[in-house]
GROMACS .gro file of C-alpha atoms in nm:
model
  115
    1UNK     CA    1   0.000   0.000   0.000
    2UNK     CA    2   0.147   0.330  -0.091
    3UNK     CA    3   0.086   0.728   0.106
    4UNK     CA    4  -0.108   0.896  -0.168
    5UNK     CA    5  -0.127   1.272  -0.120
    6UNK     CA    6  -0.426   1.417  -0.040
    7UNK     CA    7  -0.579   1.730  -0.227
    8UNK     CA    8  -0.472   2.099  -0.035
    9UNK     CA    9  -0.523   2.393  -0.073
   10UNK     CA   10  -0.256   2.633  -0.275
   11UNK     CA   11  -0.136   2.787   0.140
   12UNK     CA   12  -0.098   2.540   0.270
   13UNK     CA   13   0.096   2.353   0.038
   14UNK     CA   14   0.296   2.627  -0.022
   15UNK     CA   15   0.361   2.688   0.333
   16UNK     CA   16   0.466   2.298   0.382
   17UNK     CA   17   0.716   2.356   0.103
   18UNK     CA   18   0.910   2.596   0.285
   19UNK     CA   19   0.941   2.432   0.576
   20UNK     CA   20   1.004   2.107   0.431
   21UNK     CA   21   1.311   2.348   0.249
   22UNK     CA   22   1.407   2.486   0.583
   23UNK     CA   23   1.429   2.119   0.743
   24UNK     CA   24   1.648   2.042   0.478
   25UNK     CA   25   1.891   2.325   0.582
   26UNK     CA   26   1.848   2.302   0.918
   27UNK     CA   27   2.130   2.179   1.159
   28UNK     CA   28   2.086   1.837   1.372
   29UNK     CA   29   2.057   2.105   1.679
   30UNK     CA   30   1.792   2.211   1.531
   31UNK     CA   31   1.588   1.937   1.385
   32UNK     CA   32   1.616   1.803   1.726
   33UNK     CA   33   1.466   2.125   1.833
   34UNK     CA   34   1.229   2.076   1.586
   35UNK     CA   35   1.100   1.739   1.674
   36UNK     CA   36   1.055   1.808   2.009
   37UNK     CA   37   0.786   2.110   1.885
   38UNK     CA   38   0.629   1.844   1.643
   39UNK     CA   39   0.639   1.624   1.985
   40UNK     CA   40   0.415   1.875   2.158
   41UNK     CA   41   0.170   1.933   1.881
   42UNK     CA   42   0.110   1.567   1.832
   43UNK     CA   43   0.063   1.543   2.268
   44UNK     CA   44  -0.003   1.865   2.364
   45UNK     CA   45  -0.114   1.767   2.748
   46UNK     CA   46   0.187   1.557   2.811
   47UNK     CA   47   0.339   1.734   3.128
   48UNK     CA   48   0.717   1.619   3.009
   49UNK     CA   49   0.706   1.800   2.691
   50UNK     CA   50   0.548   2.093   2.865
   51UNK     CA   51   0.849   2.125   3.123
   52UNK     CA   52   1.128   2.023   2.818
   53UNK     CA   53   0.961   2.331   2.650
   54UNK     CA   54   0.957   2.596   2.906
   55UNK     CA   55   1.336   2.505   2.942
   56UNK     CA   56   1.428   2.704   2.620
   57UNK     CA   57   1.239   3.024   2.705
   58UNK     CA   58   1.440   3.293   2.770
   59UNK     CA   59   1.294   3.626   2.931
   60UNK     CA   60   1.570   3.896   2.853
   61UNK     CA   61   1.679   3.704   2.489
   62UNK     CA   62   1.878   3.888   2.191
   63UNK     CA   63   1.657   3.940   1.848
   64UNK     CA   64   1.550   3.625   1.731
   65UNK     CA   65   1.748   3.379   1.483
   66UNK     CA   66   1.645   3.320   1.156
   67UNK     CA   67   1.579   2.947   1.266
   68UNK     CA   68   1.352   3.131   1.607
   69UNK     CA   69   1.169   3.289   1.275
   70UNK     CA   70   1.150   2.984   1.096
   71UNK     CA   71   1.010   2.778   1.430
   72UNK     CA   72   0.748   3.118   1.494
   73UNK     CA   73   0.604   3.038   1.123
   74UNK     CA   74   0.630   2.671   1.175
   75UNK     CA   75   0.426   2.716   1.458
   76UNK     CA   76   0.132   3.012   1.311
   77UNK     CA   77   0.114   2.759   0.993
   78UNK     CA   78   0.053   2.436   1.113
   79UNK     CA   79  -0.216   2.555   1.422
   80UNK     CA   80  -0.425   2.706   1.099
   81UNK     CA   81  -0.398   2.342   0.923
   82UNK     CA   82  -0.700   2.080   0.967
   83UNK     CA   83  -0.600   1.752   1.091
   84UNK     CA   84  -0.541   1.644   0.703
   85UNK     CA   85  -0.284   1.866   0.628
   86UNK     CA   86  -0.106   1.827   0.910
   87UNK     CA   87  -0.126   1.408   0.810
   88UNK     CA   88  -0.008   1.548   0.495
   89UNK     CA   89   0.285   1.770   0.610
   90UNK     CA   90   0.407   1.452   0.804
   91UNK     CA   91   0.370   1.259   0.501
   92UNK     CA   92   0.600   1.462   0.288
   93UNK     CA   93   0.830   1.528   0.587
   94UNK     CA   94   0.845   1.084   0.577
   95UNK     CA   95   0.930   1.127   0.176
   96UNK     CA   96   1.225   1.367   0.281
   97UNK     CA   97   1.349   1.285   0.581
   98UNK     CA   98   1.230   0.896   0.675
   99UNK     CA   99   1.478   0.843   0.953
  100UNK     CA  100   1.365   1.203   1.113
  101UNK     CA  101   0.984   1.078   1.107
  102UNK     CA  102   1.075   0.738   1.243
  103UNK     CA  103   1.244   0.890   1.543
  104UNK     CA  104   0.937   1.112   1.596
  105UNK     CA  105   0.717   0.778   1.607
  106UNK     CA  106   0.963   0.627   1.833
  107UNK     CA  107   0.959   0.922   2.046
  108UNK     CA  108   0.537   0.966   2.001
  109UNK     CA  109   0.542   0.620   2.109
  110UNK     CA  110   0.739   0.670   2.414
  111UNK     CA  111   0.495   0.968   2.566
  112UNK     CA  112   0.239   0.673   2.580
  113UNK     CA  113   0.107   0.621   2.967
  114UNK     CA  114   0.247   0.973   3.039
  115UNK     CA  115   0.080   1.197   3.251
   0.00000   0.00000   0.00000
């Protein structure tokens, strides 16, 4: 059985194209960064990701990075996306990066049973 893409609108899909092109140019730092976000959007009540989060906020911080930017649209994007183009984002996100998603399974997986 094969992932067939499902039908999106022209935002969307244009917005999942850049950040599929930032992922590519992103650092492991920062992928790692990243997949702990995508962590919290797929469990957002898990208290462990909650406290793992607050961890990186800084109160007096310089001007944001370009990748801070990048995360900041990341985030505005994908909480505007219905549940099937988010399956859809992860979908092309498997195409480019299958090692990346697996890891975020893994780590989905592991949140199981947490409170």
């Amino acid at each position: 059985m094969t992932a067939e893409a499902i039908p999106i609108s022209y935002v969307p899909a244009q917005e999942m194209r850049c950040i599929l092109h930032w992922f590519s140019e992103w650092t492991e730092h920062q992928r790692n960064r990243f997949l702990q976000d995508l962590l919290g959007k797929a469990v957002p009540d898990k208290l462990c990701l909650l406290l793992e989060g607050l961890g990186s906020l800084q109160l007096s911080a310089p001007p944001p990075s370009l990748f801070q930017c990048q995360m900041k649209l990341w985030d505005q994007w994908f909480q505007s996306w219905d549940i099937d183009e988010r399956n859809e984002f992860l979908r092309q996100l498997e195409q480019q990066d299958p090692n990346f998603v697996a890891l975020f399974y893994k780590e989905l997986a592991g949140t199981a049973g947490q409170a």
